[in-house]
Structure formats: C-alpha cells, structure tokens
Amino acid sequence: MSVRRAVFAALPMIALLPVIVSAQSTDTGVIDPPLSSRNANYTIAARLDPGAHTITATETIRWRNITHATATELQFHLYWNAWRDSRSSYMRETLLGAVRPNADAGLRSEGDRARIDVTAIHLLDPDVDLTATQRFIAPDDGNTEDRTVMTVPLPRPVKPEESLAIRIAWTAHVPRTFDRTGVVGSYYFIAQWFPKLGVLQDAGWNCHQFHSSTEFFSDYGTYDVEMTVPRGWILGATGVERERRDNGDGTTTHRYGQDDVHDFAWTTSPDYLVRTAPFQSATLPPVAMRLLLQPEHADQAERHFAAARISLRYYGEWYGPYPYGHITIVDPAFQSGADGMEYPTLFTAGTDWIAPRGATTPEEVIVHEAGHQWWYGMVGNNEFEDAWLDEGLNQFSEGRAIAAANVPDHLVLRYFGGFVPYVLNDVVRTREVDSNMLRAYRGVATRDTPSTASYRYFPTSIGGITYGKTALWLNTLERWIGWPVLQRGMSDYFATWKFRHPKPNDFFDALTRAAGRDLTPFFDQVYRGSNRFDYGVDDLTNVREGDHYRSVVVVRRFGEAIFPVDLLVTFTDGERITEHWDGIDRWKAYAYERPAEARSAEVDPNRVLLLDVNWTNNSKTTAPRGGIAATKWSLMWLRWLEDHLLTWASLA
Ligand SMILES: [Zn+2]
C-alpha cells in the first residue's frame, strides 16, 4: 500500500550483486522447481455479473499441514464482510481514526456495500458436507458482529504433513469501492475476494479479523483461476493468461495461473488500453510488463514502464532477482480509490490527468508498489502483526531507488480540485525528509511502539510509524554502518526468507550478522520503544582569557531516545574539531582553549540520525546569519508569487 508523497537525492550507485537465477518462469506462470512450500493451492471459477454487481464462484483448496500442530478446524478470511455494515471491527476502527474515505459508510445503500456469503462447504475425498457447521469468530477483539473470520470444524483431524481438499461455493456483492476494492462505473478491481485460509502455525491458526489499517497474511501456493466477464472486456490478473474461451452467451472466460504466490487479484473493464514493454538487464532475468491504462492517460504509458523498471532493476540488484517473468501494472479508473496497492505479479499505480515532468506522479507510487513484489510478495511477513517489515522496508527501498535513478522530484501544488498542477522548481523534495516521511513520523512519534502488533496501533499512526519511522531508522542505519553493510544484511534477509514468513527478529538477526556487531541497543530504541530522538546544541560561549579564548559548547539530549552523535565545532580561524558523543547523558560540555573564538557548533553535522524530530536546534552560531536567510526566502517567495500570478492570468 502506498502513502503518496515523494523523494529525491543523488546518491552513489552501489556495486551489482552476483545474480543466480535458480528457477525458470515461463509465460504460463508455471515455475519449476518450486520456490515455495505450495501448501495452500487454489483452483477458482468465478463469474462476474456486472448488472447485479455480483460474483458467483467456487473454489477447491488443496491444503497441506506444514506445521507441527494437528489441525482440528479450518479458519478462513472473508474480508468483504468488513464492508457489509457499520458494525464490523474494520468500520468501527475507521470511525475511531477517521483515516479512510469511508465516512459515508453508514449512509451507503445496500447496493453500494459488500458482502460475501458462503453457500456450500464440502470436504472432499470422501465428500462431507460441512456447510451447516460454519460460524464466525472474532479472535482479535471479540466483536460478535464481525464476520470476517469463518471457522469450520474438521470431521477428522489433519496431522502434520497430511493434506486435505475442500470445495467452497460463495456469492459476493461487489461494493462501490472500499479500500481499493470494488466497482466504479464499469471498472472493477477485485481483491481479497475469495474465502482464503489463514496461516496455520505451531501455536494454532493465525487468522486475524480484517482491520482498517492493516493488511494480509497467507501461505504460498499455486493459483489457477477462471474469471467469466462480458465479452470484449479487458482483464488483468495475478499470473498470466493460460486460456480464453468465448462462451457463446456474451461472456468470455479468462483462465489465469501462477505458481508460488500467496494471493490473487484481478481487474476488468471495457475501457482499458493495453500496452506492453520489456524489462531487460545484463544481470537480471527479463520481465514482460503489461500495462492496463485509462484512455485519458494514454500519453503516460512510457512513464509507467520506466518507473516499474526502476524497481525491477534496483530491488533486483540490491536484494535479489524478480523470478516471475511478467508483471501487470494497473492504472485505476478516476475516483475508483483503487490506486497504490500491491498483489502478486500485479499492482495498481495511480496518476493524474496532467502529470508534469519534474514531479514524481506517477513514478513514486509505481516504484513503491512494484517494490512490494519483494517486501510482501516474495518475503511474506505477517502484515497484520509486523506491517513495518514490508511497508517500512519498502518505503526505505522506494526512496533509495528513486534517488538512485535520479528521478526529478519537486513540490507540486494542485488547483481546481487537483486537476491543474503547478511544479515548484525551487523546492526539491529529498529522500531523507520526504521519502522517509519525516513529517508524518514527527506527528505520531510517541503514539505507538513499533513492536506492538500492527493491528493494535491507533489507526492514524500507521503511516508515520509503520512507513515513516522504519524508513527513517533504516536510512539512519545506512548512514551509520554504511550501505554496503546494510545492503548485505537486507539481501541476506531476502535470500533466507523469500517465500517464507519471517518475524522481526529474523530481520534483526540478518542485519546484526552483516554488521558484525550487536545492534540490539539500536533496535531497542527504534523498534521496542516509542521515545523521540532530539539532540541539540544548548549553549555556545566564548570568554577571552589573556591571549586566548575559552570556548564552551553544551550539547543536550532533549529527547528520551539515545543514539551516538558527532559534534562539529568551527573556530573563526577555520579550525574544525569533531567530537564523538555517546549521547547517553542528558548533556555534555566541551571546553576549548584556542587562539580564536568558536564560531559555530553543530550536533550530528552529517545528519546521520534522520529520526531527530527537531533539526532546528542542532546548531548554534555566534555570527547570526538570519538576515541572509530572510532575504533568500523573501526572494524565493516573490518568485513563486510572480509565477502564480502569471499562471492565473494565462487561465483567465
Ligand atoms: Zn506499501
């Protein structure tokens, strides 16, 4: 998922990793040998009725118990029931945080809401009808009105390494878009749409209710999915098209498949333009890119491909190659609310009718969502519990990739309901501040501790903590231990945990191994704590003593969090002294006897600690330069004003 904003900074490119491609992807989505456990495999047949906004479907799930526990029940996500009424936990959380554009949910007509009703459940081989045994549970909050988790008791237990097959039939009502899913006009985006197994772990089922600010978790498998839609409609889905049949009744059935993924999403509309382009690299496997574009964005096709190539290249070089051989980029319909979301081998972008050069729409969201193929797609952490493991790593990686690719990124103002953009060419957005979401983090820094299960965060702190804080501390770590070390740690984590379900300690272990030293104190500060970082220069004084000066600099830890920081003291004769402070005490004084006065003192002069919530107190000088700054900003402001007036005049 994307929180749209932007990036830029020119940083040196890193050396290419040696690449080993261990599996081959063909254009049928078949991968041999398998990359994942493939213990949750879905064969689905679904029919969309656009007139009634319904989907009627059946699925057969072949599931293998890969835990040490014996399963006595199955638990399924029925995500669409979150939008069935206002009493679901999702809807209640939405009101609590007022985060999502669902404020009108209580006013929506039945036809604009969603629902998923399971009409039949049969255990196969031999057939046992379990339909009547289904019931809803609410493992997270006990909300008896929530119907997003269904349990079905098993007539015979499934022991470790045993398998079962189960067939489920259901009907679903497609909502006017909720949370990137639904219908607007004849644009359909269908995600989280089928009864999906939770993840059985040694401790039992991990099957959380649908929450307003967290996402998903499921096991890897193969998907073979038939979707029947009106003839002539364009369709895109996870995987690749294996077969297309005209049913002779005005409908066409598209069969898509993909191995080694943990989800399946699709979209259909009569209006898409279809464009294709290749990704090619000397060191990475090729990827066929397919773009489903809104007609009004026809001139932006190449920008979409170029942005997707940024992720395929840099994430591929830094972390490991993209193994699927194809990727689908979906440009969602205007006001569909479906932009900026990731699914295996498919993601939604999001652009504007007028997308000026110099700004990162649509690049930013594309780099982010394509990047989720690594953090979320291939490395399948539990997004209910450890959302930062994909969103935070991806936010960090997105900013780094956009900077590495030198995508120009300036502040954009938008007028007339957002239709008319104005690029402020004087205001360059930076990776360190804008891409890492420093402002969002600052606003919520102490509201949640990252080690809390993500679904228990206050709904509005997810952006600043899950995305921003993680990106900031990873970028801080990069500046502290160096990118080669961090990159080695992250690629090692990727190699170890791809197509599996890591926990936070697995990531910390990989970074610690790469760093060759204990980083626990740092992780304690940034992950197991919610304290704010704020170092500053509290005082700078010079006293003449005979033929020399005695200068004293007091640095102070204003925040509760601890990090080692440097202090740079500059004297009027040009001498510069750098001190290394462990940052542990509340303050420390440095005294100097020198022939010249100290002119300035700056704590963390290289801005290693990007988590510092207040940079304005980081330096002090004895020679005020405020006048120069005021003049500079006044001139810039006048220039903007002039540009605006000219723009308005040209529109008059
Ligand atoms: Zn995301």
XYZ file of C-alpha atoms and ligand atoms in Angstrom:
653
model
C 0.000 0.000 0.000
C 1.250 3.457 -0.719
C 1.122 6.688 1.162
C 1.672 9.031 -1.752
C 4.457 11.518 -1.413
C 7.934 11.892 -2.880
C 11.670 11.746 -2.964
C 14.984 12.770 -4.443
C 18.672 12.937 -3.766
C 21.656 11.889 -5.783
C 23.451 9.077 -4.043
C 26.222 6.931 -5.422
C 25.201 3.723 -7.095
C 26.203 0.524 -5.442
C 28.011 -2.396 -6.923
C 25.944 -5.043 -8.607
C 25.282 -8.245 -6.791
C 26.110 -11.508 -8.416
C 22.823 -12.952 -9.518
C 21.839 -16.561 -9.523
C 18.520 -17.427 -11.035
C 17.518 -20.734 -9.587
C 14.175 -21.209 -11.216
C 12.666 -20.572 -14.580
C 9.401 -18.803 -15.174
C 7.563 -19.479 -18.375
C 4.722 -17.482 -19.831
C 2.212 -19.862 -18.261
C 3.070 -18.876 -14.694
C 4.467 -22.349 -14.056
C 7.672 -22.373 -12.010
C 9.826 -25.466 -11.761
C 11.338 -26.338 -9.364
C 9.017 -24.789 -6.778
C 10.178 -21.681 -4.941
C 7.779 -22.028 -2.025
C 6.085 -24.599 0.196
C 2.947 -24.553 -2.006
C 0.818 -25.770 0.851
C -2.275 -23.647 0.060
C -3.359 -24.155 -3.541
C -6.470 -22.639 -5.063
C -8.485 -23.561 -8.127
C -11.235 -20.989 -8.556
C -14.029 -20.411 -11.065
C -15.760 -17.033 -10.762
C -18.455 -15.315 -12.757
C -18.965 -11.573 -12.659
C -22.459 -10.216 -13.258
C -21.905 -6.522 -13.923
C -25.632 -5.778 -13.944
C -26.133 -7.064 -10.418
C -22.587 -6.295 -9.192
C -22.202 -9.866 -8.019
C -19.597 -12.579 -8.200
C -20.687 -16.208 -8.039
C -17.832 -18.609 -7.541
C -16.499 -21.919 -6.374
C -13.023 -22.827 -5.210
C -11.190 -26.005 -4.413
C -8.381 -25.579 -1.913
C -5.739 -28.241 -1.593
C -4.031 -27.622 1.707
C -1.138 -29.354 3.410
C -0.372 -29.019 7.083
C 3.274 -27.893 7.208
C 3.315 -27.242 10.957
C 3.991 -29.475 13.938
C 0.418 -28.973 15.141
C -2.650 -31.033 14.342
C -5.492 -29.100 12.722
C -8.953 -29.722 14.077
C -10.584 -26.837 12.235
C -10.003 -24.548 9.291
C -10.110 -20.778 9.558
C -10.872 -18.545 6.598
C -10.723 -14.839 5.912
C -13.938 -13.399 4.476
C -12.575 -9.905 4.018
C -15.505 -8.409 2.133
C -17.759 -8.822 5.136
C -15.840 -5.925 6.700
C -17.812 -3.636 4.401
C -21.138 -5.332 4.955
C -22.373 -2.910 7.595
C -21.038 -0.383 10.088
C -20.679 -2.881 12.927
C -17.613 -4.738 11.661
C -14.365 -4.131 13.508
C -12.971 -2.566 10.344
C -15.727 0.028 10.207
C -15.553 0.795 13.894
C -11.802 1.350 13.610
C -12.321 3.591 10.622
C -14.514 5.841 12.697
C -12.038 5.719 15.582
C -9.216 7.034 13.470
C -11.208 8.743 10.715
C -8.405 7.612 8.435
C -10.084 6.300 5.368
C -12.582 7.793 2.981
C -15.299 5.637 4.463
C -17.032 8.273 6.497
C -20.174 7.818 4.434
C -20.199 4.072 5.009
C -23.135 4.252 7.368
C -25.138 6.084 4.724
C -24.396 3.741 1.878
C -27.214 1.823 0.291
C -27.164 -1.950 0.408
C -26.126 -1.994 -3.232
C -23.007 0.019 -2.513
C -21.844 -2.223 0.307
C -20.026 -5.536 0.103
C -20.728 -8.991 1.393
C -19.502 -12.494 0.921
C -21.824 -15.383 1.696
C -20.521 -18.924 1.748
C -23.256 -21.131 0.308
C -21.595 -24.550 0.431
C -18.586 -26.213 2.044
C -17.603 -29.756 1.177
C -14.631 -31.694 2.397
C -13.561 -33.910 -0.494
C -12.269 -37.492 -0.734
C -14.661 -38.572 0.697
C -17.313 -35.898 0.407
C -18.538 -34.495 3.722
C -20.978 -31.589 3.697
C -19.733 -29.058 6.256
C -21.930 -26.166 5.123
C -24.029 -26.062 8.268
C -21.017 -26.061 10.589
C -19.564 -22.690 9.528
C -19.573 -19.920 12.089
C -17.894 -16.582 12.621
C -15.260 -15.891 15.234
C -13.532 -12.699 16.331
C -10.099 -13.726 17.666
C -8.784 -10.148 17.913
C -11.494 -8.200 19.686
C -14.434 -10.493 20.381
C -16.747 -8.364 18.252
C -19.694 -10.696 17.727
C -20.903 -8.501 14.850
C -17.712 -9.075 12.867
C -17.972 -11.656 10.111
C -14.507 -11.505 8.590
C -13.224 -14.798 10.024
C -15.062 -18.065 9.451
C -14.223 -21.308 11.199
C -15.165 -24.764 10.000
C -14.541 -27.751 12.304
C -12.892 -30.729 10.636
C -14.603 -34.110 10.998
C -11.171 -35.738 11.038
C -8.015 -34.011 12.306
C -5.241 -33.188 9.853
C -1.876 -34.159 11.282
C 1.481 -32.639 10.320
C 2.284 -33.249 6.654
C -1.231 -34.546 5.954
C -3.351 -32.871 3.297
C -6.979 -32.169 2.560
C -9.109 -30.809 -0.242
C -12.133 -28.674 0.373
C -14.625 -27.140 -2.035
C -16.386 -23.907 -1.190
C -19.108 -22.088 -3.091
C -19.974 -18.469 -2.455
C -21.668 -15.389 -3.749
C -20.298 -11.927 -3.197
C -21.599 -8.454 -3.740
C -19.097 -6.081 -5.311
C -19.155 -2.768 -3.433
C -18.723 0.739 -4.638
C -15.034 0.951 -3.926
C -13.925 0.386 -0.362
C -10.242 0.426 0.352
C -9.056 -0.127 -3.234
C -11.592 -2.848 -3.957
C -14.872 -2.679 -5.834
C -16.595 -1.086 -8.804
C -16.827 2.405 -10.219
C -18.790 2.644 -13.466
C -17.644 -0.380 -15.428
C -14.220 -0.511 -13.781
C -13.831 -3.487 -11.460
C -10.958 -4.139 -9.131
C -11.409 -7.443 -7.325
C -9.060 -8.138 -4.412
C -9.219 -10.091 -1.146
C -12.313 -11.548 -2.701
C -12.361 -15.287 -2.089
C -12.596 -17.332 1.126
C -8.893 -17.529 1.958
C -7.293 -19.792 4.516
C -5.478 -18.258 7.432
C -1.975 -19.483 8.207
C -1.702 -22.482 10.495
C 1.290 -22.152 12.798
C 2.615 -24.398 15.531
C 0.619 -22.321 18.004
C -2.604 -22.651 16.033
C -4.368 -20.656 13.347
C -3.167 -17.160 12.601
C -6.288 -15.695 11.067
C -6.916 -12.121 12.130
C -10.070 -10.163 11.520
C -9.914 -7.509 8.815
C -8.699 -4.245 10.345
C -8.939 -0.760 8.913
C -5.237 -0.024 8.821
C -3.525 -3.354 8.346
C -3.315 -5.800 5.522
C -2.959 -9.506 4.921
C -1.169 -12.790 5.560
C -1.411 -16.129 3.814
C 0.548 -19.165 2.731
C 2.156 -19.698 -0.642
C 0.703 -21.906 -3.285
C -0.428 -22.234 -6.858
C -3.428 -20.386 -8.211
C -5.478 -21.481 -11.200
C -8.384 -19.093 -11.659
C -11.147 -18.784 -14.232
C -12.944 -15.466 -14.458
C -16.021 -15.045 -16.627
C -16.730 -11.473 -17.671
C -18.593 -9.759 -20.533
C -17.142 -10.488 -23.950
C -14.760 -7.800 -25.117
C -13.830 -6.567 -21.666
C -10.138 -6.311 -20.917
C -8.982 -8.423 -17.983
C -5.795 -8.445 -15.948
C -4.882 -10.704 -13.050
C -2.151 -12.192 -10.949
C -0.130 -14.543 -13.129
C -0.606 -14.930 -16.851
C -3.481 -15.911 -19.095
C -3.436 -19.613 -19.854
C -6.655 -19.898 -21.777
C -9.511 -17.775 -23.112
C -12.928 -19.180 -24.067
C -15.888 -17.499 -25.721
C -18.950 -18.948 -24.030
C -21.369 -18.013 -26.814
C -23.604 -16.164 -24.360
C -21.963 -12.756 -24.469
C -19.312 -13.732 -21.946
C -15.686 -14.764 -22.113
C -13.842 -16.909 -19.606
C -10.229 -15.964 -18.907
C -8.108 -18.551 -17.145
C -5.049 -17.225 -15.313
C -2.466 -19.081 -13.285
C 0.575 -18.531 -11.170
C 2.816 -20.665 -9.001
C 4.491 -19.567 -5.771
C 2.283 -16.646 -4.768
C 0.141 -16.040 -1.697
C -2.739 -14.098 -3.189
C -4.659 -13.478 -6.377
C -6.289 -10.252 -7.568
C -7.903 -9.265 -10.838
C -9.452 -6.368 -12.665
C -11.725 -5.947 -15.644
C -13.108 -3.053 -17.613
C -14.147 -2.407 -21.204
C -12.138 0.803 -21.233
C -8.528 -0.220 -20.628
C -5.842 0.467 -23.181
C -3.341 -2.398 -23.195
C 0.354 -1.647 -23.604
C 3.332 -3.962 -23.247
C 7.051 -3.389 -22.849
C 10.049 -5.425 -21.748
C 12.364 -5.083 -18.798
C 15.851 -6.148 -19.741
C 19.093 -6.196 -17.823
C 22.533 -7.703 -18.258
C 22.403 -9.287 -14.818
C 18.702 -9.917 -14.121
C 16.099 -12.142 -15.750
C 13.812 -10.431 -18.280
C 10.300 -9.388 -17.310
C 7.379 -8.836 -19.678
C 5.467 -5.792 -18.468
C 1.773 -5.400 -19.240
C 0.088 -2.076 -18.586
C -3.691 -1.606 -18.366
C -4.095 2.109 -18.883
C -7.007 4.510 -18.614
C -7.601 6.123 -22.042
C -7.096 9.631 -20.696
C -3.578 8.670 -19.604
C -2.536 7.279 -22.984
C 0.444 9.619 -23.164
C 1.845 8.352 -19.848
C 2.495 4.722 -20.806
C 6.254 5.100 -21.067
C 6.456 6.820 -17.672
C 4.693 3.829 -16.119
C 7.113 1.380 -17.693
C 10.150 3.477 -16.829
C 9.101 3.628 -13.188
C 8.460 -0.118 -12.992
C 11.911 -0.687 -14.485
C 13.413 1.289 -11.592
C 12.104 -1.232 -9.061
C 12.806 -4.289 -11.181
C 16.360 -3.086 -11.612
C 17.335 -1.687 -8.226
C 15.425 -4.056 -5.977
C 16.667 -6.861 -8.219
C 20.278 -5.749 -7.891
C 20.130 -4.912 -4.211
C 18.030 -7.755 -2.821
C 17.562 -10.493 -5.404
C 16.028 -11.045 -8.845
C 12.325 -10.940 -9.659
C 11.538 -14.530 -10.615
C 8.108 -14.392 -12.251
C 8.939 -13.214 -15.774
C 5.882 -10.953 -16.027
C 4.246 -8.118 -14.162
C 0.964 -6.270 -14.675
C 0.577 -2.570 -13.943
C -3.000 -1.380 -13.482
C -3.837 2.282 -13.906
C -7.049 2.558 -11.884
C -10.106 4.476 -13.022
C -10.615 8.062 -11.914
C -12.084 8.220 -8.423
C -12.034 4.451 -8.076
C -9.985 4.745 -4.916
C -8.004 1.752 -6.123
C -4.601 3.301 -6.612
C -1.405 2.296 -4.908
C -1.883 -1.328 -3.926
C 0.157 -4.459 -4.339
C -0.748 -8.018 -5.264
C 1.458 -10.835 -6.509
C 2.728 -10.040 -10.027
C 0.150 -7.234 -10.308
C -0.205 -3.833 -8.722
C -2.211 -0.676 -9.076
C -0.468 2.563 -9.901
C -2.205 5.952 -9.859
C -1.663 9.106 -11.815
C -3.284 12.388 -12.684
C -4.736 13.643 -15.909
C -1.964 16.227 -16.083
C 1.285 14.753 -14.808
C 4.053 17.314 -15.237
C 7.704 16.384 -15.577
C 9.742 17.237 -12.543
C 7.219 15.698 -10.156
C 7.001 12.031 -9.174
C 3.421 11.283 -10.107
C 3.092 8.540 -11.275
C 6.655 7.318 -10.616
C 6.589 7.269 -6.839
C 3.573 5.027 -6.428
C 4.747 2.680 -9.187
C 8.217 2.250 -7.703
C 6.580 1.583 -4.337
C 4.008 -0.948 -5.483
C 6.378 -2.744 -7.845
C 8.798 -2.838 -4.914
C 6.217 -4.712 -2.865
C 6.887 -7.708 -5.085
C 9.965 -8.111 -2.832
C 8.654 -6.912 0.529
C 5.222 -8.555 0.811
C 5.173 -10.652 -2.375
C 8.300 -12.739 -2.132
C 9.084 -12.128 1.544
C 5.712 -12.902 3.078
C 5.738 -11.403 6.570
C 2.555 -11.203 8.606
C 1.082 -7.810 7.674
C -1.453 -7.924 10.496
C 1.289 -8.138 13.103
C 4.501 -6.806 11.568
C 3.358 -4.438 8.847
C 6.585 -2.469 9.059
C 8.535 -5.470 7.797
C 7.078 -4.932 4.349
C 5.834 -1.329 4.342
C 8.819 0.111 6.161
C 11.429 -1.807 4.217
C 9.592 -0.898 1.045
C 9.286 2.779 1.922
C 13.020 2.876 2.556
C 13.777 0.969 -0.642
C 11.404 3.093 -2.731
C 13.147 6.295 -1.679
C 16.539 4.794 -2.286
C 15.571 3.504 -5.735
C 14.037 6.798 -6.854
C 17.137 8.624 -5.669
C 19.427 6.120 -7.375
C 17.514 6.592 -10.611
C 17.743 10.385 -10.324
C 14.043 10.919 -10.848
C 13.488 14.687 -10.558
C 11.169 15.390 -7.667
C 9.814 18.831 -6.887
C 6.980 20.017 -4.732
C 3.710 20.232 -6.638
C 0.718 22.371 -5.794
C -2.603 21.401 -7.314
C -5.555 23.650 -8.080
C -9.131 23.260 -9.311
C -9.807 20.060 -7.437
C -6.337 18.780 -8.204
C -6.654 18.988 -11.970
C -4.162 21.793 -12.523
C -0.698 21.135 -11.172
C 1.978 23.693 -10.512
C 5.537 22.432 -10.040
C 7.652 24.473 -7.623
C 11.009 24.003 -9.309
C 12.749 25.747 -6.420
C 11.559 23.211 -3.896
C 13.365 19.913 -4.312
C 11.928 17.096 -2.268
C 14.521 14.906 -0.621
C 14.837 11.257 0.082
C 15.854 11.882 3.684
C 12.877 14.053 4.612
C 10.088 13.493 2.098
C 10.560 9.915 1.031
C 11.179 8.802 4.585
C 8.051 10.658 5.703
C 9.718 12.608 8.481
C 6.756 14.939 8.896
C 4.305 12.067 9.270
C 6.608 10.394 11.768
C 7.100 13.564 13.786
C 3.371 13.941 14.216
C 2.888 10.488 15.750
C 6.346 9.638 17.093
C 5.256 8.649 20.597
C 1.792 7.304 19.820
C 2.700 3.686 19.179
C 5.615 1.381 19.805
C 6.567 -0.452 16.610
C 6.844 -3.796 18.393
C 3.114 -3.644 19.142
C 1.124 -5.870 16.786
C 0.309 -3.593 13.851
C -3.428 -4.178 14.029
C -3.369 -2.827 17.574
C -1.842 0.517 16.532
C -4.066 3.524 16.737
C -5.468 3.687 13.199
C -3.866 7.035 12.342
C -0.335 6.258 13.478
C 0.296 3.515 10.953
C 1.648 5.874 8.267
C 4.107 7.704 10.471
C 5.274 4.618 12.370
C 4.959 1.645 10.037
C 6.232 3.513 6.987
C 7.985 6.633 8.221
C 9.789 5.551 11.348
C 11.036 2.354 9.738
C 12.297 4.164 6.641
C 13.964 6.766 8.844
C 15.751 4.253 11.031
C 16.850 2.148 8.079
C 18.216 5.258 6.376
C 19.859 6.218 9.683
C 21.415 2.766 9.840
C 22.611 3.180 6.259
C 24.350 6.427 7.191
C 25.761 4.891 10.355
C 27.079 1.459 9.297
C 27.219 2.139 5.544
C 25.127 0.957 2.632
C 27.355 -1.990 1.664
C 26.827 -3.476 5.124
C 23.108 -2.715 5.256
C 22.622 -3.967 1.709
C 24.389 -7.201 2.589
C 22.108 -7.610 5.590
C 18.935 -6.914 3.638
C 19.879 -9.159 0.719
C 20.806 -11.905 3.169
C 17.416 -11.492 4.842
C 15.731 -11.624 1.434
C 17.635 -14.745 0.380
C 16.877 -16.513 3.653
C 13.221 -15.567 3.961
C 11.849 -15.322 0.432
C 8.666 -17.407 0.044
C 8.516 -17.802 3.806
C 7.097 -15.939 6.801
C 9.796 -14.073 8.756
C 9.365 -12.318 12.088
C 11.101 -9.095 13.152
C 13.939 -10.914 14.939
C 14.802 -12.655 11.688
C 15.401 -9.266 10.124
C 17.367 -8.003 13.101
C 19.483 -11.169 13.057
C 20.337 -10.647 9.391
C 21.369 -7.030 9.999
C 23.386 -7.985 13.066
C 25.219 -10.683 11.119
C 26.055 -8.221 8.353
C 27.182 -5.523 10.763
C 29.320 -7.920 12.742
C 28.325 -6.233 15.969
C 25.453 -6.166 18.388
C 22.823 -3.713 17.162
C 20.376 -4.598 19.940
C 20.667 -1.200 21.675
C 19.676 0.487 18.425
C 16.734 -1.862 17.776
C 15.637 -1.324 21.374
C 15.437 2.402 20.705
C 13.779 2.365 17.293
C 11.645 -0.781 17.475
C 10.937 -1.654 21.093
C 10.467 1.961 22.157
C 8.390 4.969 21.267
C 10.727 7.659 22.558
C 11.623 10.686 20.478
C 15.141 11.442 19.308
C 16.169 15.057 19.705
C 19.739 16.196 20.128
C 20.736 19.842 20.073
C 23.326 22.467 20.897
C 22.152 24.150 24.069
C 24.870 26.737 24.519
C 27.942 28.187 22.846
C 30.050 30.759 24.725
C 33.439 32.401 24.221
C 35.353 34.157 27.031
C 38.621 35.959 26.407
C 41.325 34.848 28.835
C 44.536 36.783 28.218
C 45.920 35.884 24.810
C 43.385 33.188 24.055
C 39.719 32.287 24.234
C 37.973 29.765 26.384
C 35.044 28.360 24.410
C 32.388 26.079 25.842
C 29.805 24.107 23.875
C 26.962 22.385 25.682
C 25.180 19.620 23.775
C 21.984 18.251 25.132
C 19.741 15.228 24.719
C 16.268 16.757 24.652
C 14.509 13.507 23.772
C 14.308 10.257 25.723
C 15.818 8.122 22.966
C 19.573 7.559 22.738
C 21.921 7.487 19.771
C 25.626 8.379 19.432
C 26.097 11.731 17.711
C 29.040 13.798 16.499
C 29.644 17.421 17.380
C 31.418 19.736 14.936
C 32.926 22.904 16.406
C 34.264 25.515 13.972
C 36.549 28.357 15.052
C 36.905 31.775 13.490
C 40.407 30.910 12.236
C 38.983 27.994 10.296
C 39.948 25.224 12.709
C 37.342 22.466 12.949
C 37.098 19.890 15.701
C 34.820 16.846 15.615
C 33.781 15.180 18.870
C 32.095 11.782 19.182
C 29.487 11.775 21.936
C 27.816 8.558 23.024
C 24.641 10.579 23.551
C 23.738 8.765 26.748
C 23.787 11.532 29.382
C 21.285 14.379 29.265
C 24.035 16.858 28.418
C 27.753 17.197 27.938
C 30.030 20.251 27.876
C 33.094 20.534 25.642
C 35.649 23.250 26.534
C 38.430 24.579 24.321
C 41.368 26.913 24.864
C 42.203 28.342 21.458
C 43.669 31.488 19.900
C 40.365 32.023 18.081
C 36.726 32.056 19.183
C 34.389 29.184 18.413
C 32.107 30.470 15.670
C 29.627 27.600 15.416
C 28.737 24.265 16.900
C 26.653 21.624 15.192
C 25.455 18.348 16.618
C 25.127 15.459 14.144
C 26.593 17.615 11.348
C 26.302 14.812 8.784
C 22.672 14.181 9.720
C 23.169 10.527 10.441
C 20.272 10.490 12.885
C 17.396 11.122 10.490
C 14.968 10.289 13.296
C 15.839 13.554 15.078
C 12.431 15.204 15.353
C 13.823 18.723 15.628
C 16.711 19.741 13.425
C 16.329 23.447 14.072
C 18.082 23.160 17.456
C 21.014 21.173 16.073
C 23.362 24.120 15.634
C 24.340 27.411 17.182
C 26.487 30.179 15.803
C 27.958 33.380 17.220
C 27.541 35.139 13.870
C 23.835 35.427 13.158
C 23.051 34.848 9.516
C 19.313 35.222 9.782
C 19.301 38.292 7.567
C 20.768 36.380 4.651
C 18.242 33.585 5.032
C 15.351 36.027 5.273
C 16.421 37.765 2.085
C 16.811 34.480 0.251
C 13.368 33.186 1.271
C 11.705 36.513 0.530
C 13.121 36.461 -2.975
C 12.006 32.862 -3.499
C 8.536 33.673 -2.276
C 8.275 36.644 -4.608
C 9.348 34.458 -7.492
C 6.632 31.867 -6.668
C 4.064 34.597 -6.340
C 5.025 36.025 -9.699
C 4.796 32.580 -11.312
C 1.371 32.064 -9.786
C 0.050 35.386 -10.968
C 1.251 34.631 -14.482
C -0.384 31.221 -14.315
C -3.699 32.597 -13.138
C -3.541 35.310 -15.776
C -2.996 32.745 -18.510
C -6.096 30.846 -17.350
C -8.300 33.916 -17.166
Zn 3.188 -0.126 0.632
